[in-house]
XYZ file of C-alpha atoms in Angstrom:
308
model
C 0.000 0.000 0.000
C 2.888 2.183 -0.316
C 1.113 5.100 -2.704
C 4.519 6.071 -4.372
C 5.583 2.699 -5.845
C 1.892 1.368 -5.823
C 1.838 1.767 -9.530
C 5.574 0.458 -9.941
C 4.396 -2.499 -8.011
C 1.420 -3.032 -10.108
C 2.745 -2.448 -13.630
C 5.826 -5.510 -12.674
C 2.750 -7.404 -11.394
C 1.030 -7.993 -14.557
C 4.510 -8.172 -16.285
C 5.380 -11.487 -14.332
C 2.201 -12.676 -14.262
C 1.390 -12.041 -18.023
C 4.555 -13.946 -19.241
C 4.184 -17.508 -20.712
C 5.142 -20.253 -18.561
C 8.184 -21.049 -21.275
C 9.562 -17.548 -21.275
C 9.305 -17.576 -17.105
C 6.073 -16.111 -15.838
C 4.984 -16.562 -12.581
C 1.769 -18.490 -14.265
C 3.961 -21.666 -14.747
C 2.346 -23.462 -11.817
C 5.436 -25.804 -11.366
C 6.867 -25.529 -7.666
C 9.048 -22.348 -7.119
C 10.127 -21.002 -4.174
C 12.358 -18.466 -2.628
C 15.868 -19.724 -0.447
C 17.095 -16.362 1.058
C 16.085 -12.968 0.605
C 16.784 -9.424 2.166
C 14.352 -7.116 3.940
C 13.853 -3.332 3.646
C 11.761 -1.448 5.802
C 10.842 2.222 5.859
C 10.847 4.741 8.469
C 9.263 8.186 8.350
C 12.933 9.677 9.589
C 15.463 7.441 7.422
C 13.027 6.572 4.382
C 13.918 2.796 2.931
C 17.010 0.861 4.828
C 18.049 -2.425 4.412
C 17.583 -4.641 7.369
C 21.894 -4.622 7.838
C 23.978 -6.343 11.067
C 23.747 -3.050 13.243
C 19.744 -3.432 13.182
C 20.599 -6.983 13.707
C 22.841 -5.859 16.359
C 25.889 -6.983 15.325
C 27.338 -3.555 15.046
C 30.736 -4.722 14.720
C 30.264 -6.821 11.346
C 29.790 -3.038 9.765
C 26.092 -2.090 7.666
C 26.412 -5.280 5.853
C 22.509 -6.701 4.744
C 21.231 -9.433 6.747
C 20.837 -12.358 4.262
C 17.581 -14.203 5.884
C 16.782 -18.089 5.395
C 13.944 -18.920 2.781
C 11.898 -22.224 1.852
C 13.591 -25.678 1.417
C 10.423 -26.705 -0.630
C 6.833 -25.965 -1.865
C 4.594 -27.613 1.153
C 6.183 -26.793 4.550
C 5.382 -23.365 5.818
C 9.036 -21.424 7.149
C 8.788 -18.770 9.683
C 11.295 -16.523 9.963
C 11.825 -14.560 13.221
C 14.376 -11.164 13.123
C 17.184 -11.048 15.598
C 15.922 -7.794 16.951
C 12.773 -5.781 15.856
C 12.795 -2.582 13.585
C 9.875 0.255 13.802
C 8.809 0.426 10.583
C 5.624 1.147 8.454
C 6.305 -0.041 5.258
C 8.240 -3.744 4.422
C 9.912 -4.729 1.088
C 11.166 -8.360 0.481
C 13.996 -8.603 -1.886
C 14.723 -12.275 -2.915
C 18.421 -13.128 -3.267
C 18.174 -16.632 -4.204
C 15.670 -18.743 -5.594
C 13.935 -22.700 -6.642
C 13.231 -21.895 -10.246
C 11.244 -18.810 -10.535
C 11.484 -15.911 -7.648
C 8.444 -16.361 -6.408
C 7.006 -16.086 -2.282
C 3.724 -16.032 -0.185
C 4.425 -14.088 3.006
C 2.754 -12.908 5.985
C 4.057 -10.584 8.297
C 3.496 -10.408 11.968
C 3.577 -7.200 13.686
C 3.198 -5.563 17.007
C 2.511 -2.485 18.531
C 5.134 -0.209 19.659
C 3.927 -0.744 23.618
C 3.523 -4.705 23.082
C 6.515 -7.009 24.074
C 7.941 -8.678 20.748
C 11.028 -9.917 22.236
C 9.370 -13.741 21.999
C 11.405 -14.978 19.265
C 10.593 -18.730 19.103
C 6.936 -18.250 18.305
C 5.287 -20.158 16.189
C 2.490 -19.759 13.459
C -0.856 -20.891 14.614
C -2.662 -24.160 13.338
C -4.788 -22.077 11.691
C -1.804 -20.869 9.805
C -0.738 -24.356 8.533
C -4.416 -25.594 7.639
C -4.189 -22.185 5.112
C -1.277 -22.890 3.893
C -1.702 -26.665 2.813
C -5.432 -25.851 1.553
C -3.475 -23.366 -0.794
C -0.830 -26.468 -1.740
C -3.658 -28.312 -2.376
C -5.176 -26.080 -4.814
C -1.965 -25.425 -6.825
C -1.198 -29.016 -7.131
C -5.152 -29.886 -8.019
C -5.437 -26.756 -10.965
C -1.893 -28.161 -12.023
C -3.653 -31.457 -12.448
C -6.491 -30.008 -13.960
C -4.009 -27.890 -16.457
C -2.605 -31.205 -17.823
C -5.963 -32.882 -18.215
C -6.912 -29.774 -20.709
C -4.092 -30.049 -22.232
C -3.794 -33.812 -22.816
C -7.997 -33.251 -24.152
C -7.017 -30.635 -26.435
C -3.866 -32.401 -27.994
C -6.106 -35.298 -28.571
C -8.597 -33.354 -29.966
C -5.964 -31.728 -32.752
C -4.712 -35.649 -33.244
C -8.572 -36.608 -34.363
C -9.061 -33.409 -36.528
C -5.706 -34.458 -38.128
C -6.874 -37.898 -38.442
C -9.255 -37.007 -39.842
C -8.196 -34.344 -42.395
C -6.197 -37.117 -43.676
C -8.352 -39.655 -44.541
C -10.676 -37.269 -46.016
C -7.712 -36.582 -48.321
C -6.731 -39.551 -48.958
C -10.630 -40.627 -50.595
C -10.246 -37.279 -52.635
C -7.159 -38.714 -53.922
C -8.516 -42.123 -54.599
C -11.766 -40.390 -56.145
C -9.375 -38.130 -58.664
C -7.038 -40.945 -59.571
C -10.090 -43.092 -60.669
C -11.201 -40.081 -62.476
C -7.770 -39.748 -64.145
C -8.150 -43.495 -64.968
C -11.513 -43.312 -66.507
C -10.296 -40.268 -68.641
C -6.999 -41.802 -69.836
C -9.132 -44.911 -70.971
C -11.721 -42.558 -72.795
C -9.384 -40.858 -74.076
C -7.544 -43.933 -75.775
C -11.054 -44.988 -77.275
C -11.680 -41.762 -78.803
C -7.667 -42.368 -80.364
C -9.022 -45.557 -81.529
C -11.948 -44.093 -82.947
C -10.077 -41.958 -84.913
C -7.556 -44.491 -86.485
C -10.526 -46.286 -87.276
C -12.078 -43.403 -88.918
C -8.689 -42.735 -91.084
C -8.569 -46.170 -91.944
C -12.411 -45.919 -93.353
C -11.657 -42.600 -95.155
C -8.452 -44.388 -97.265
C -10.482 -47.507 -97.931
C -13.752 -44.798 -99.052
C -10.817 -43.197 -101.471
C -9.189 -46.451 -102.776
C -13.285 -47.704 -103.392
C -14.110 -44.240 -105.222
C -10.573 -44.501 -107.283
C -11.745 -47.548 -108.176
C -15.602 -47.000 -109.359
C -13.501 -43.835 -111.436
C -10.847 -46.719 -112.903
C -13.640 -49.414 -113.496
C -16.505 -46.353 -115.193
C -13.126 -45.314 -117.213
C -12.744 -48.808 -118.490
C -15.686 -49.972 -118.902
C -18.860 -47.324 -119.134
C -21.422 -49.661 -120.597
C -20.787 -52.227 -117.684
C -24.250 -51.561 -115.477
C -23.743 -54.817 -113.144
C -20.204 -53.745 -112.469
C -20.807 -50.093 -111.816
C -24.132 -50.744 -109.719
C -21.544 -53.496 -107.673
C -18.466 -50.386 -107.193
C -21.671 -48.625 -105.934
C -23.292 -50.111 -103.659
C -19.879 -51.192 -101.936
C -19.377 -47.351 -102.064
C -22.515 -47.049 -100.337
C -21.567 -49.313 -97.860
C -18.555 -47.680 -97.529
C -20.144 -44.421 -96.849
C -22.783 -46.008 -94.482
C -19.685 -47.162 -92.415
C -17.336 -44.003 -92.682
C -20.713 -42.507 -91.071
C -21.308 -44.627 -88.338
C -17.689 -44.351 -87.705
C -18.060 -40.496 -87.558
C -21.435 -41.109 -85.277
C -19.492 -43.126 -83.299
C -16.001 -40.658 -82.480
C -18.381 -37.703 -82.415
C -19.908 -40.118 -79.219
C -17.007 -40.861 -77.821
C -15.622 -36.998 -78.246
C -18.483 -36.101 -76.145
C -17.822 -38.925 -73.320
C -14.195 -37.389 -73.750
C -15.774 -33.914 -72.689
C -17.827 -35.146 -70.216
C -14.873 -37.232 -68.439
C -12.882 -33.785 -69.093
C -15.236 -31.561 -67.278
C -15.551 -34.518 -64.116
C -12.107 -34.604 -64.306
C -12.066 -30.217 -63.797
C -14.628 -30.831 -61.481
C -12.829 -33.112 -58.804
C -10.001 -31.011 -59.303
C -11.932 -27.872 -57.993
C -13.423 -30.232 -55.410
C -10.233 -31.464 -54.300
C -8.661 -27.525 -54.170
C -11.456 -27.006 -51.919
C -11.033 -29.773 -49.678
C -7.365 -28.403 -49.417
C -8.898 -25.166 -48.454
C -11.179 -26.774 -46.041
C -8.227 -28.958 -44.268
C -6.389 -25.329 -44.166
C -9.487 -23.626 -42.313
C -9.458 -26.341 -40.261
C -5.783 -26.452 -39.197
C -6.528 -22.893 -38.507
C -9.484 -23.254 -36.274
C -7.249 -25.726 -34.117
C -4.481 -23.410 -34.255
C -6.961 -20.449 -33.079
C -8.651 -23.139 -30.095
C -5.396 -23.893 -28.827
C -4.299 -20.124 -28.752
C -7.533 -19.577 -27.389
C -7.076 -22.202 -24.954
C -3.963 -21.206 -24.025
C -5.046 -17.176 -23.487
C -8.201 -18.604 -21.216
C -5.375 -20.899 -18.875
C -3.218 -17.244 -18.517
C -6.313 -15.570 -17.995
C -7.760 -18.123 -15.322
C -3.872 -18.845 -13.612
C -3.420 -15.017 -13.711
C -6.902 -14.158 -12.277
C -6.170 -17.103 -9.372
C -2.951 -15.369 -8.796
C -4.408 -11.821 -8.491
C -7.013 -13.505 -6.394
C -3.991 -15.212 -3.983
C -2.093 -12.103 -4.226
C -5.253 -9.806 -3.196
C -6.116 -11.553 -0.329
C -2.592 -11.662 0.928
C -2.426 -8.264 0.722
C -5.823 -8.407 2.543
């Protein structure tokens, strides 16, 4: 409650908490702890002042800072007792080393100035230690509860993927069968066409023919009416020929335009797999903005009511 750093103080908060857990916010939730810190205290007279050996009252060790004892782990609750009390109205904890991340949960007991504080070997009450492992507790079940989110959500972007796949896969089964069917129409209509070339030489050799055999022999009726009718016949097949490649030119275009079709198709399915990868990609950023939100709002919760 100090009004000239309040702001300070509350600007670093959301700094540390607002960091990812990988680039070493205090919203990782893994155990941290603090293993010796410093105190500074303020006085109306001297403003801010370490807690040194003379306030200690060593005087003879010099105004050297009074390195105090931290945690040893997460769970047990340390209380820390100063060699001789300081008037003060304002505290500041300054952590020297640390377990991972700098992080602490204090509470400071004070006294008045007409109260005996020279009782160094108190202890914190029971009610103290119940508060403190409830708190444990919590942090250890909303850990749990972190990793169950995010083993649900990486299985959840394994079955989209599974799934994005296999739909793939049957749109590349669909267009190779497509590619098949088109490559074998289009080897008929090739067919087709010989046989059509092959009709139109034996159509020219008949008619050179009828030309040779009228040239030779112009009063020769039964002769000329035989070169005709084969002629005919020739005709009638060079046009079912033509009947029959102007068919298969249109299965040809039909195959074509499937063939455009499934290729669309299979862009859009490509598209599709993309908008999905990037609604799992949005979830899990989502997801991971809600867990800072909801570890930074438990924090500001923890840290309010220790202020409290």
């Amino acid at each position: 409650k100090c009004e000239e750093t309040n702001r300070l103080l509350q600007m670093l908060s959301y700094l540390c908490l607002g960091l990812s857990a990988s680039f070493g916010g205090l919203c990782d939730a893994a155990p941290q702890w603090v293993t010796a810190w410093k105190l500074e205290y303020f006085t109306e007279s001297q403003g801010w002042r370490l807690y040194d050996q003379e306030c200690a009252g060593h005087a003879s060790k010099g105004g050297e800072a009074v390195i105090l004892e931290g945690n040893t782990d997460v769970h047990n609750v340390k209380y820390v007792s100063l060699p001789r009390s300081v008037m003060a109205s304002r505290l500041r904890v300054r952590p020297v080393m640390w377990h991972r991340r700098a992080g602490v949960r204090c509470e400071v007991h004070v006294a008045r100035s007409h109260d005996s504080i020279a009782d160094k070997e108190d202890l914190p009450s029971d009610q103290l230690k119940v508060g403190v492992e409830l708190a444990s507790n919590a942090v250890r079940v909303l850990q749990g509860s972190l990793e169950e989110r995010q083993r649900t959500q990486s299985k959840r972007e394994d079955d989209l993927k599974e799934q994005a796949a296999q739909e793939r896969g049957d749109l590349e089964r669909r267009l190779q069968e497509a590619l098949e069917r088109a490559t074998a129409s289009e080897a008929r209509a090739v067919a087709a066409e010989a046989a059509l070339l092959h009709a139109r030489a034996d159509n020219e050799r008949l008619s050179a023919a009828v030309k040779i055999l009228e040239a030779e022999s112009s009063g020769g009726s039964d002769l000329r009416s035989s070169a005709e009718a084969r002629a005919a016949e020739s005709e009638k097949d060079c046009s079912e020929l033509q009947a029959q490649v102007i068919d298969l030119t249109e299965q040809l275009l039909v195959m074509t335009d499937a063939r455009d079709v499934l290729r669309a198709h299979e862009e859009d399915l490509v598209e599709t797999i993309a908008a999905k990868d990037e609604e799992v990609a949005r979830a899990h950023r989502a997801f991971v903005d809600l867990t800072q939100r909801l570890e930074e709002k438990e924090l500001e919760e923890e840290t309010s009511n220790l202020l409290a």
